[in-house]
XYZ file of C-alpha atoms in Angstrom:
709
model
C 9.305 -86.183 -33.644
C 9.687 -89.670 -33.680
C 8.430 -92.239 -37.014
C 6.010 -93.707 -34.813
C 4.598 -91.191 -32.593
C 0.952 -92.046 -33.373
C 1.870 -94.810 -30.859
C 2.410 -92.366 -27.905
C -1.490 -92.806 -26.715
C -1.869 -95.700 -26.623
C 1.410 -95.878 -25.132
C -0.776 -93.648 -22.874
C -3.026 -96.007 -22.113
C -0.613 -99.125 -20.721
C 1.916 -96.648 -18.370
C 1.049 -94.993 -15.490
C 2.765 -91.172 -15.256
C 6.006 -92.316 -13.848
C 7.035 -94.624 -16.943
C 5.447 -92.451 -19.520
C 6.815 -89.256 -18.307
C 10.840 -91.945 -18.691
C 9.618 -92.741 -22.054
C 9.410 -89.311 -22.779
C 12.862 -88.195 -21.668
C 13.900 -91.402 -23.609
C 12.840 -91.072 -26.588
C 14.828 -90.596 -29.876
C 14.054 -92.299 -33.265
C 11.549 -94.145 -32.251
C 8.543 -94.460 -29.904
C 8.229 -98.296 -30.188
C 11.815 -99.350 -29.440
C 11.771 -96.839 -26.028
C 8.690 -98.845 -25.019
C 10.368 -101.823 -25.362
C 14.004 -100.501 -23.651
C 12.997 -98.841 -20.212
C 9.184 -99.629 -19.970
C 7.990 -102.804 -18.952
C 6.376 -103.273 -21.365
C 6.826 -106.870 -23.972
C 6.799 -106.049 -27.791
C 3.571 -108.597 -27.071
C 1.617 -105.979 -25.078
C 2.433 -103.027 -27.386
C 1.430 -105.425 -31.018
C -1.878 -106.348 -29.213
C -2.348 -102.902 -27.780
C -2.087 -101.156 -31.248
C -4.062 -103.914 -33.320
C -6.830 -103.714 -30.790
C -6.444 -99.729 -31.377
C -6.283 -99.343 -35.001
C -8.115 -102.422 -36.439
C -4.647 -104.237 -37.771
C -4.035 -107.759 -38.075
C -1.176 -108.692 -36.692
C 1.548 -110.794 -38.219
C 1.492 -113.902 -36.809
C 3.921 -115.555 -38.566
C 6.982 -113.691 -39.865
C 7.226 -116.834 -42.757
C 8.748 -114.449 -46.882
C 7.309 -116.002 -49.549
C 9.976 -116.090 -52.754
C 7.763 -114.237 -55.150
C 7.146 -111.591 -51.842
C 11.285 -110.956 -51.324
C 11.667 -110.691 -55.353
C 9.463 -108.207 -55.871
C 10.208 -106.000 -52.647
C 14.518 -105.579 -53.303
C 16.297 -105.699 -49.887
C 16.445 -101.406 -50.406
C 13.087 -101.017 -49.636
C 12.124 -102.788 -47.232
C 15.752 -101.408 -45.228
C 14.274 -98.050 -45.724
C 11.202 -98.353 -43.974
C 11.658 -101.358 -42.270
C 9.751 -103.834 -43.266
C 8.886 -107.066 -44.411
C 6.998 -108.662 -47.286
C 5.185 -111.940 -46.620
C 3.372 -112.733 -49.540
C 2.200 -111.509 -53.412
C -1.399 -112.830 -55.051
C -2.406 -111.725 -58.808
C -3.797 -107.880 -56.380
C -2.532 -108.322 -53.024
C 1.104 -107.087 -51.836
C 0.720 -108.191 -47.876
C 3.819 -107.103 -45.345
C 4.841 -106.771 -41.922
C 5.192 -103.457 -40.460
C 4.979 -101.368 -37.423
C 4.225 -98.250 -39.324
C 0.352 -98.323 -40.528
C 0.785 -94.506 -41.375
C 3.302 -95.222 -43.691
C 1.357 -93.609 -46.682
C 5.260 -93.154 -48.582
C 6.229 -96.788 -48.111
C 2.087 -98.348 -49.061
C 2.743 -95.523 -52.099
C 5.917 -96.122 -53.094
C 4.858 -100.178 -53.062
C 2.063 -99.833 -54.844
C 3.727 -98.777 -57.035
C 7.168 -101.049 -57.695
C 4.720 -104.401 -57.345
C 1.624 -103.274 -58.977
C -0.495 -104.677 -56.044
C -2.466 -103.418 -53.695
C -1.185 -103.246 -50.429
C -2.396 -105.195 -46.761
C -0.077 -104.150 -44.052
C 0.202 -106.605 -40.409
C 1.967 -105.208 -37.537
C 4.762 -106.795 -36.296
C 7.823 -106.079 -33.242
C 10.803 -103.788 -34.843
C 13.188 -106.059 -33.823
C 11.720 -109.433 -35.471
C 11.290 -107.166 -38.522
C 15.420 -105.959 -38.567
C 16.304 -109.005 -37.719
C 14.330 -110.782 -40.153
C 15.203 -109.231 -43.260
C 18.807 -109.525 -42.530
C 17.641 -113.603 -42.503
C 15.812 -113.314 -45.375
C 17.797 -110.838 -47.981
C 21.403 -110.942 -46.060
C 21.659 -115.310 -45.697
C 25.534 -115.312 -45.716
C 25.297 -113.102 -42.830
C 22.801 -115.699 -41.532
C 25.409 -118.553 -42.298
C 27.823 -116.426 -40.308
C 26.473 -116.161 -36.429
C 25.621 -119.898 -36.759
C 29.543 -120.398 -37.581
C 29.797 -118.227 -34.816
C 28.149 -119.979 -32.488
C 29.517 -123.250 -33.573
C 33.035 -121.739 -32.953
C 31.435 -120.733 -28.982
C 30.534 -123.930 -28.203
C 33.439 -125.474 -29.260
C 35.603 -123.596 -26.911
C 33.319 -124.400 -23.959
C 33.307 -128.028 -24.309
C 35.221 -129.879 -22.267
C 35.457 -132.192 -25.144
C 38.916 -133.199 -25.468
C 40.828 -131.157 -28.395
C 40.932 -133.100 -32.310
C 44.182 -134.827 -32.287
C 43.924 -133.431 -36.354
C 42.623 -130.285 -37.913
C 42.617 -132.427 -41.282
C 40.812 -135.260 -40.385
C 37.706 -133.041 -39.842
C 37.034 -134.514 -36.757
C 34.266 -132.351 -34.414
C 31.917 -132.961 -31.756
C 28.684 -133.411 -32.848
C 27.372 -133.050 -28.638
C 29.108 -129.561 -28.816
C 27.777 -128.169 -31.739
C 23.559 -129.861 -32.096
C 22.061 -126.558 -31.651
C 23.994 -125.174 -33.930
C 24.227 -127.211 -36.984
C 20.256 -128.402 -36.856
C 20.000 -124.441 -36.873
C 22.088 -124.046 -39.763
C 20.375 -127.492 -41.992
C 17.307 -125.901 -41.274
C 19.119 -122.836 -42.919
C 20.284 -124.266 -46.365
C 16.787 -126.255 -46.769
C 15.021 -122.809 -46.280
C 17.386 -120.870 -48.532
C 16.006 -123.767 -51.210
C 13.345 -123.403 -50.878
C 12.984 -119.504 -50.852
C 15.058 -119.892 -53.757
C 12.804 -122.188 -56.337
C 15.727 -124.220 -56.604
C 15.105 -127.810 -57.509
C 18.019 -129.443 -55.467
C 20.983 -128.188 -52.157
C 23.950 -129.943 -52.851
C 26.562 -130.088 -50.315
C 29.790 -131.312 -51.795
C 33.180 -131.917 -49.477
C 36.302 -130.559 -50.238
C 39.726 -130.301 -50.163
C 39.297 -126.890 -48.668
C 35.206 -126.915 -47.099
C 31.668 -127.974 -47.843
C 30.167 -126.585 -50.771
C 26.731 -125.616 -51.292
C 24.981 -125.391 -54.115
C 21.309 -124.772 -55.318
C 20.814 -125.768 -58.478
C 18.044 -122.756 -60.139
C 16.627 -123.213 -62.685
C 18.864 -125.976 -64.121
C 21.423 -124.361 -63.504
C 23.487 -124.851 -60.570
C 24.931 -121.636 -58.647
C 27.613 -121.601 -55.317
C 25.837 -120.220 -52.403
C 28.427 -120.487 -49.935
C 31.710 -122.760 -48.647
C 31.216 -124.006 -44.885
C 34.582 -124.644 -43.040
C 35.638 -128.356 -43.510
C 34.717 -128.923 -39.627
C 31.613 -128.716 -39.730
C 31.153 -132.168 -42.658
C 30.342 -134.810 -40.073
C 27.982 -133.349 -37.874
C 25.916 -131.223 -40.986
C 25.228 -134.580 -42.741
C 24.425 -136.467 -39.390
C 21.759 -133.683 -38.860
C 20.541 -134.479 -42.842
C 21.313 -138.136 -42.131
C 18.808 -137.942 -39.126
C 16.025 -135.744 -40.577
C 16.055 -138.642 -43.275
C 15.918 -141.008 -41.680
C 19.371 -143.146 -42.546
C 22.261 -144.681 -40.227
C 23.860 -141.732 -39.427
C 27.197 -144.573 -38.060
C 27.675 -145.824 -42.288
C 29.960 -142.709 -43.870
C 31.105 -146.002 -46.671
C 27.468 -146.516 -48.716
C 25.574 -145.055 -50.296
C 22.744 -144.274 -48.701
C 19.017 -142.055 -49.648
C 15.848 -141.154 -47.681
C 13.050 -139.284 -46.947
C 12.434 -136.204 -44.960
C 9.202 -133.331 -44.389
C 9.593 -129.821 -43.664
C 6.950 -127.123 -43.788
C 7.300 -123.578 -45.843
C 5.090 -120.879 -45.700
C 2.276 -123.278 -43.525
C 2.685 -125.482 -46.296
C 4.589 -129.205 -45.899
C 7.327 -129.443 -48.899
C 8.696 -132.624 -49.798
C 12.371 -133.338 -49.369
C 13.958 -136.415 -51.651
C 17.557 -137.372 -50.031
C 20.928 -139.271 -51.118
C 23.761 -139.798 -49.335
C 27.688 -140.458 -52.082
C 31.084 -141.401 -50.449
C 33.720 -139.059 -51.479
C 37.312 -139.521 -51.016
C 37.063 -135.813 -49.108
C 34.075 -137.509 -47.539
C 29.776 -137.893 -47.804
C 28.738 -135.844 -50.172
C 24.828 -134.773 -49.220
C 22.089 -133.720 -52.439
C 18.511 -133.456 -51.699
C 15.530 -133.278 -54.058
C 12.900 -130.269 -53.102
C 10.471 -132.309 -53.715
C 7.264 -129.498 -54.233
C 4.354 -130.525 -54.610
C 3.316 -126.626 -56.098
C 6.359 -126.839 -58.810
C 4.350 -129.979 -60.344
C 0.746 -129.168 -59.338
C 0.981 -127.513 -62.776
C -1.906 -127.885 -65.920
C -0.467 -128.601 -68.937
C -1.351 -125.195 -70.247
C 1.050 -122.725 -67.933
C 3.891 -125.852 -68.892
C 5.194 -122.853 -71.479
C 4.382 -125.061 -74.954
C 3.642 -123.041 -77.473
C 0.340 -123.575 -79.035
C 0.251 -126.105 -81.775
C 2.268 -128.334 -79.410
C -0.213 -128.163 -76.699
C -2.887 -128.456 -79.550
C -1.102 -131.633 -80.415
C -0.413 -133.003 -76.726
C -4.167 -132.188 -76.032
C -5.329 -134.001 -79.397
C -3.026 -137.315 -77.773
C -4.977 -137.800 -74.017
C -8.117 -137.811 -76.315
C -7.349 -141.339 -77.138
C -8.849 -143.349 -74.867
C -6.094 -146.711 -75.225
C -2.893 -146.415 -76.642
C 0.805 -146.193 -75.301
C 2.019 -142.162 -74.537
C 5.285 -142.309 -73.849
C 7.057 -138.660 -72.506
C 11.462 -138.985 -73.444
C 13.833 -136.471 -72.012
C 17.337 -136.404 -69.834
C 16.910 -136.916 -66.102
C 15.117 -132.495 -65.165
C 14.149 -131.967 -67.872
C 10.873 -131.855 -66.803
C 9.228 -134.943 -68.231
C 7.545 -135.982 -64.297
C 5.499 -132.688 -64.047
C 4.183 -132.818 -67.225
C 3.170 -136.481 -67.264
C 1.213 -135.275 -64.210
C -0.136 -132.172 -66.090
C -1.115 -135.109 -68.226
C -2.869 -137.368 -65.124
C -4.311 -134.001 -63.601
C -6.104 -133.250 -67.572
C -7.234 -137.054 -67.980
C -8.746 -136.808 -63.677
C -11.825 -134.671 -65.258
C -13.144 -137.557 -67.339
C -13.733 -139.544 -63.713
C -11.742 -142.377 -64.197
C -9.692 -145.006 -62.405
C -6.060 -144.006 -62.669
C -3.297 -146.027 -61.188
C 0.573 -145.064 -61.316
C 4.244 -147.335 -60.716
C 6.851 -144.894 -59.967
C 10.018 -144.918 -58.506
C 10.131 -142.835 -56.566
C 6.829 -141.567 -55.679
C 7.562 -138.010 -55.401
C 4.362 -135.906 -55.788
C 1.194 -137.605 -53.382
C -1.899 -136.456 -55.577
C -5.162 -136.437 -54.135
C -7.939 -138.858 -56.066
C -4.666 -141.335 -57.722
C -3.376 -144.818 -57.053
C 0.830 -144.463 -56.558
C 2.614 -147.991 -55.866
C 6.254 -147.565 -54.721
C 8.938 -149.467 -56.434
C 10.840 -151.947 -53.558
C 12.929 -153.750 -55.643
C 14.795 -156.008 -52.338
C 11.053 -156.296 -51.391
C 10.213 -158.223 -55.065
C 8.078 -155.389 -56.270
C 9.244 -154.253 -58.949
C 7.944 -152.154 -61.771
C 6.833 -155.525 -63.712
C 5.444 -157.200 -60.656
C 3.983 -153.974 -60.115
C 1.887 -154.230 -63.341
C 0.438 -157.246 -63.520
C -1.439 -156.124 -59.885
C -2.655 -152.977 -61.246
C -3.874 -154.321 -64.126
C -6.389 -156.576 -61.731
C -7.432 -153.339 -60.166
C -9.613 -152.248 -62.933
C -6.986 -149.305 -63.865
C -8.799 -146.530 -66.614
C -5.098 -144.554 -67.266
C -1.761 -146.824 -65.563
C 1.135 -144.496 -65.204
C 4.943 -146.533 -65.069
C 7.871 -144.344 -63.995
C 10.385 -145.628 -66.570
C 10.564 -148.573 -68.894
C 13.763 -150.027 -68.153
C 13.078 -153.660 -69.163
C 11.803 -155.955 -72.173
C 9.991 -157.008 -69.132
C 8.349 -153.970 -67.976
C 7.938 -153.025 -71.829
C 6.240 -156.137 -72.792
C 3.093 -155.642 -70.207
C 3.071 -151.707 -70.294
C 1.964 -152.288 -74.532
C -0.101 -155.236 -73.521
C -2.642 -153.205 -71.694
C -1.969 -150.371 -73.746
C -3.178 -152.990 -75.956
C -5.706 -154.414 -73.488
C -8.089 -151.009 -73.508
C -5.848 -148.645 -70.947
C -4.226 -145.699 -71.801
C -0.766 -146.228 -70.546
C 1.774 -143.059 -69.861
C 5.206 -143.640 -69.024
C 8.845 -142.346 -69.735
C 11.915 -143.422 -71.553
C 15.549 -141.413 -71.415
C 16.272 -141.087 -75.032
C 17.066 -138.094 -76.898
C 13.772 -138.135 -79.296
C 10.996 -138.873 -79.869
C 11.031 -141.081 -82.415
C 14.759 -143.361 -81.192
C 12.205 -143.792 -78.708
C 10.306 -146.442 -81.276
C 13.805 -147.985 -81.720
C 14.212 -147.993 -78.649
C 11.432 -150.000 -77.711
C 12.392 -153.216 -80.321
C 15.336 -153.135 -78.595
C 14.468 -153.992 -75.717
C 12.584 -157.079 -77.181
C 8.898 -155.693 -77.854
C 7.663 -156.672 -81.628
C 7.549 -154.131 -84.444
C 4.079 -155.226 -85.162
C 2.834 -154.602 -81.256
C 4.539 -151.031 -81.036
C 3.295 -149.827 -84.198
C -0.848 -150.870 -82.896
C 0.179 -149.568 -79.224
C 1.875 -146.096 -80.251
C -0.248 -143.323 -80.249
C 2.690 -140.605 -79.588
C 5.860 -139.389 -78.148
C 6.108 -136.538 -76.566
C 9.678 -135.372 -76.840
C 10.912 -132.252 -74.093
C 13.576 -130.379 -72.601
C 13.930 -127.149 -70.367
C 14.910 -124.222 -71.455
C 15.522 -120.651 -68.897
C 12.061 -118.373 -69.165
C 13.951 -114.116 -69.823
C 13.585 -112.362 -66.255
C 10.930 -109.621 -67.081
C 13.767 -107.398 -66.749
C 15.887 -107.064 -69.687
C 19.055 -106.742 -67.880
C 21.958 -108.384 -69.249
C 22.766 -108.457 -65.161
C 19.396 -109.268 -64.006
C 17.300 -108.408 -60.602
C 17.304 -109.288 -57.052
C 14.127 -111.530 -58.390
C 16.251 -113.792 -60.804
C 19.574 -114.161 -59.113
C 21.219 -111.804 -61.842
C 21.126 -114.456 -64.350
C 18.243 -112.918 -66.573
C 16.264 -115.643 -65.854
C 13.360 -116.690 -63.784
C 11.355 -119.991 -64.001
C 12.037 -122.515 -66.854
C 9.827 -123.437 -70.170
C 9.070 -127.063 -71.899
C 10.627 -127.095 -75.781
C 8.991 -130.586 -77.373
C 8.739 -132.747 -80.475
C 5.760 -134.204 -80.656
C 4.722 -136.929 -82.929
C 2.184 -138.532 -83.154
C 1.132 -141.726 -85.018
C -0.160 -141.882 -88.122
C -0.942 -144.962 -91.092
C 2.009 -144.470 -93.224
C 4.414 -144.402 -88.729
C 2.889 -147.578 -88.179
C 3.531 -148.951 -91.944
C 7.317 -147.207 -91.225
C 7.606 -148.937 -87.696
C 6.391 -152.385 -89.148
C 9.024 -151.882 -91.882
C 11.622 -152.574 -89.136
C 12.709 -148.466 -90.967
C 15.560 -146.294 -89.375
C 14.489 -143.709 -87.278
C 15.243 -140.826 -90.603
C 13.029 -143.227 -91.832
C 9.993 -142.211 -88.892
C 11.238 -138.834 -88.313
C 10.199 -138.017 -92.356
C 7.344 -138.966 -91.772
C 6.983 -137.088 -88.239
C 8.407 -133.538 -89.379
C 5.543 -133.677 -92.686
C 3.273 -134.479 -90.720
C 3.661 -131.066 -88.332
C 6.005 -132.650 -86.153
C 8.659 -129.558 -85.333
C 11.878 -130.676 -83.755
C 13.358 -129.525 -80.249
C 15.352 -127.131 -82.335
C 13.118 -125.399 -84.309
C 10.352 -125.136 -81.263
C 13.829 -123.556 -78.853
C 13.604 -121.386 -82.356
C 9.861 -120.161 -81.904
C 10.241 -119.417 -77.920
C 13.903 -117.844 -78.959
C 11.723 -115.955 -82.291
C 8.547 -114.720 -79.059
C 11.102 -113.290 -76.004
C 10.760 -115.880 -74.229
C 14.168 -117.322 -74.261
C 17.654 -116.682 -75.567
C 19.497 -118.656 -78.176
C 22.706 -119.806 -76.236
C 20.242 -121.240 -74.053
C 18.835 -123.128 -75.871
C 22.544 -124.843 -77.371
C 22.994 -125.142 -73.746
C 20.431 -128.411 -74.067
C 19.230 -129.177 -78.040
C 22.128 -129.522 -80.774
C 21.682 -127.057 -83.618
C 21.306 -129.274 -86.359
C 24.074 -129.538 -89.115
C 21.234 -128.506 -92.029
C 19.831 -126.398 -90.334
C 17.569 -124.235 -91.934
C 16.497 -120.721 -90.151
C 12.209 -121.044 -90.614
C 10.913 -117.609 -92.544
C 9.080 -115.056 -90.993
C 12.367 -115.998 -88.177
C 15.583 -114.204 -87.138
C 17.837 -115.355 -89.371
C 20.769 -113.489 -87.577
C 21.673 -115.483 -84.694
C 25.108 -115.709 -82.375
C 27.287 -119.005 -82.051
C 28.960 -120.530 -79.149
C 31.352 -117.970 -79.610
C 30.072 -114.939 -80.585
C 30.407 -115.068 -83.833
C 27.115 -114.486 -85.489
C 26.124 -116.782 -87.668
C 23.619 -115.180 -91.354
C 22.487 -112.058 -92.830
C 20.041 -110.226 -91.067
C 16.600 -110.346 -91.072
C 14.507 -107.023 -92.883
C 13.325 -104.663 -90.487
C 9.654 -105.388 -90.568
C 6.334 -104.510 -88.173
C 6.363 -107.394 -85.485
C 4.460 -106.005 -83.205
C 1.714 -103.745 -82.092
C 0.437 -101.193 -78.456
C -2.812 -99.896 -79.112
C -3.801 -97.000 -76.003
C -8.000 -97.814 -75.532
C -9.398 -93.700 -74.563
C -12.483 -92.700 -74.002
C -14.208 -88.908 -73.316
C -14.748 -88.191 -70.302
C -16.429 -84.845 -69.869
C -13.636 -82.337 -71.466
C -11.042 -85.040 -71.039
C -9.377 -89.099 -72.005
C -8.754 -91.919 -70.066
C -6.844 -94.377 -71.589
C -7.406 -97.756 -70.604
C -4.508 -99.695 -68.277
C -4.012 -103.438 -68.679
C -2.513 -105.281 -65.540
C -0.666 -109.138 -66.802
C -1.631 -112.249 -64.784
C 0.375 -114.060 -62.689
C 1.221 -116.585 -64.799
C 2.627 -114.791 -67.744
C 5.170 -112.700 -68.988
C 5.735 -109.938 -66.253
C 3.533 -110.561 -64.563
C 1.798 -107.932 -61.904
C 3.831 -104.637 -64.520
C 0.796 -102.432 -66.189
C 0.477 -102.079 -69.560
C -1.477 -100.544 -72.654
C -2.318 -103.473 -75.653
C -0.524 -105.106 -76.982
C 0.239 -107.939 -79.733
C 2.123 -109.429 -82.581
C 1.244 -108.830 -86.109
C 0.272 -112.021 -88.519
C 2.063 -112.821 -90.883
C 0.311 -111.063 -94.296
C -1.893 -109.190 -91.549
C -1.914 -105.373 -91.734
C -1.100 -102.813 -88.455
C -3.750 -101.545 -88.056
C -5.879 -105.040 -88.622
C -3.991 -106.249 -86.236
C -4.407 -103.793 -84.001
C -8.555 -103.378 -83.809
C -8.129 -107.264 -83.510
C -6.276 -106.836 -80.526
C -8.559 -104.985 -78.997
C -11.261 -107.267 -79.635
C -8.926 -109.818 -78.125
C -7.869 -108.348 -74.914
C -10.991 -105.790 -74.139
C -13.916 -106.912 -75.558
C -14.034 -103.679 -77.427
C -14.924 -102.394 -80.785
C -12.797 -99.662 -82.262
C -15.167 -95.990 -83.652
C -11.729 -94.732 -84.820
C -7.987 -95.427 -85.176
C -5.005 -93.068 -85.075
C -1.374 -93.949 -86.091
C 0.763 -91.720 -82.613
C 4.083 -93.139 -83.462
C 6.538 -96.143 -85.211
C 9.041 -97.058 -82.620
C 12.262 -99.211 -83.712
C 13.582 -101.360 -81.256
C 16.934 -104.048 -80.487
C 15.881 -107.774 -80.412
C 19.515 -107.981 -78.521
C 18.518 -111.927 -77.782
C 17.864 -112.538 -81.354
C 19.976 -109.058 -83.407
C 16.959 -108.226 -85.190
C 14.846 -104.975 -85.530
C 11.517 -104.746 -84.594
C 8.691 -102.346 -85.487
C 6.165 -101.725 -82.682
C 3.253 -99.026 -84.301
C 1.451 -97.792 -82.229
C -1.683 -96.703 -81.866
C -4.432 -94.173 -80.131
C -7.838 -96.181 -80.432
C -10.886 -94.541 -79.632
C -13.950 -97.018 -77.987
C -16.939 -96.329 -76.743
C -17.892 -94.721 -73.273
C -19.221 -97.027 -70.521
C -18.621 -100.660 -71.815
C -18.329 -103.146 -69.933
C -14.143 -104.594 -70.575
C -13.928 -108.356 -71.594
C -10.179 -108.752 -70.377
C -8.370 -112.151 -71.768
C -6.909 -115.343 -70.148
C -3.240 -113.095 -70.195
C -4.407 -109.594 -68.401
C -6.507 -110.091 -64.542
C -6.328 -106.001 -64.228
C -7.620 -102.785 -65.296
C -8.177 -98.922 -65.089
C -9.519 -96.284 -66.571
C -7.375 -93.404 -65.938
C -5.973 -90.131 -67.365
C -3.502 -89.836 -69.931
C -0.936 -87.936 -66.270
C -2.184 -91.097 -64.407
C -0.570 -93.659 -67.141
C 2.257 -92.246 -68.196
C 3.614 -93.671 -64.603
C 1.448 -96.059 -64.261
C 2.678 -97.749 -67.335
C 5.832 -100.211 -67.397
C 7.488 -99.329 -70.784
C 9.311 -95.697 -71.115
C 7.583 -95.826 -75.013
C 4.473 -96.298 -73.710
C 5.295 -92.995 -71.257
C 6.388 -91.028 -74.954
C 3.729 -92.275 -77.047
C 1.205 -91.066 -74.320
C 2.374 -87.871 -74.637
C 2.585 -87.781 -78.792
C -1.866 -88.911 -78.138
C -2.333 -85.967 -75.662
C -1.374 -83.916 -78.461
C -3.040 -85.031 -81.216
C -6.655 -85.241 -79.061
C -6.475 -82.415 -77.790
C -9.357 -80.874 -79.408
C -11.491 -83.977 -79.793
C -9.681 -85.043 -82.558
C -6.687 -84.951 -84.784
C -7.136 -81.496 -85.845
C -5.082 -80.792 -89.446
C -3.462 -84.309 -89.118
C -6.489 -86.367 -89.216
C -6.938 -87.687 -92.756
C -3.177 -88.094 -92.510
C -3.297 -89.713 -89.009
C -6.813 -91.670 -89.094
C -6.826 -94.868 -90.047
C -10.573 -96.665 -89.159
């Protein structure tokens, strides 16, 4: 029987007797497919009737978000013939032609940790979009086949020499438009910050920069190069006839119903023009300071800087280190004061409501310096300077910060204290720097480890093992001693000494803290930061790291208890129920279900850590606490062994739950249900021990041994 046999009564209402008989004779695996083949009905008519009869909404646009694609593997999408559309904290929205497929709903709910919401769409449209979403290389091949077909049909003269990469642009206009749209859409879906199109001897290489690293996506025939670049130039309002000079422009596209700006740059090269498209997705910049991945101590130091009402705050780092994202997160924090904020940038990358943004135009005479002079007559409270490049801009920035304005600015220096020396090199007096400077944030971005935790990666991380980035930072706050040394003209080493004595960690030390927490790997830290020659491994941190050549450095750390897993239990009649928590979307392993999990602080007893974590994560008090298991696990990224101490915590029944910031949802589950819901294998094993331990309501003969509280 066809899987969509539920559709036949609906079709019977739409067809006459003869058409219905023809349908019954033709159907094999699907009533929907047969109806569109042998009856006069269209997909639109079937969709409308099914939606009205079943009260299931219609998927108006089959637009797939990158988060939804990451949540649903290709294998599941093809098995159930569904298309993931969007995902929120508790809902996965899919397009399907069979809303009665309960097996599909259960499987997706389990794999995604979310409730599944179904929308109706034709099976043919879903199948086409699955190919486009999960097999973009096949979609490109089809587009290029269209280019070849149009070229064969074109009546224009044959190109004189294939090596000249000549192709009549008018003959392939429509396929090239589709190709450019596809390249940009895939870049956005892949979370790319930049798209590179590089003309080489044997073809056009398309690469995406994802999480700071370039990945090769596809190689196109060289003949497509000129019309491809021309189409991009048209989008960005650039001169398509000028192929000998660098050009720049902007374009705007839509993705998932949201407008995304593109900044386009071209550069003539030996084999043709290279194009770089910067994807300016405001969603990646519209973030709070607390979501950028700064450690708790670093975040506290940044908030101390922003408590200032006047003065100069510098953000430094190389191109692509996240300076703009940090600056705009600072501005959003400061907007709450009800202040007048004006920025001067080159270029203005992200448009932000409530902030006046000025675009530098040097050809028209609007430089950073001239713009700043005018801005200071606009009654600003806070001024953001995109970059201090010259003496004049630096002098005006210092003057503004000394006359009651809070000035945020960027510099290109390798660390925080070097920016002070850089301001001196630009000709700013040391006394003025000392008086104006409130602090410096020097940062880099390292890739965050994907929740898959697998060496080969997964579909979500594209096989890299990383997904997203976090900031590692050195945050120097001005102190009286630092001011004295700046006025005295001390060198960078002397300034660093003062900064360290005030509690400022180096970028390397900040990165090591993230490595120790399992957020990233040492090899990734070495990619963006240089290991100090006099490195001293901090106390309590793993002391065995891999160098770039794979050789271990330093002794192995001692084995110690590092984390606690606590299973909060409540008695319901004769049965025990365990509390399962779902992680928030901006945390590690977003959407996964877990027990109460936390770290054991230095000098803290495991049982004290367990009671503390229960209170912090749920607001519950512990009545009884049993030690269940102690599991050793190997942190391969840090070459250390750590112990996880598991506890069973009996808590009062029918007590309200107050979730901490890391979780968005909770459920009380039977032990067997929890074993199927919880993510980590060691949790399922511990639940088996708990079931035996508390079978009689307590630990029985082992009560005195296993009960710690």
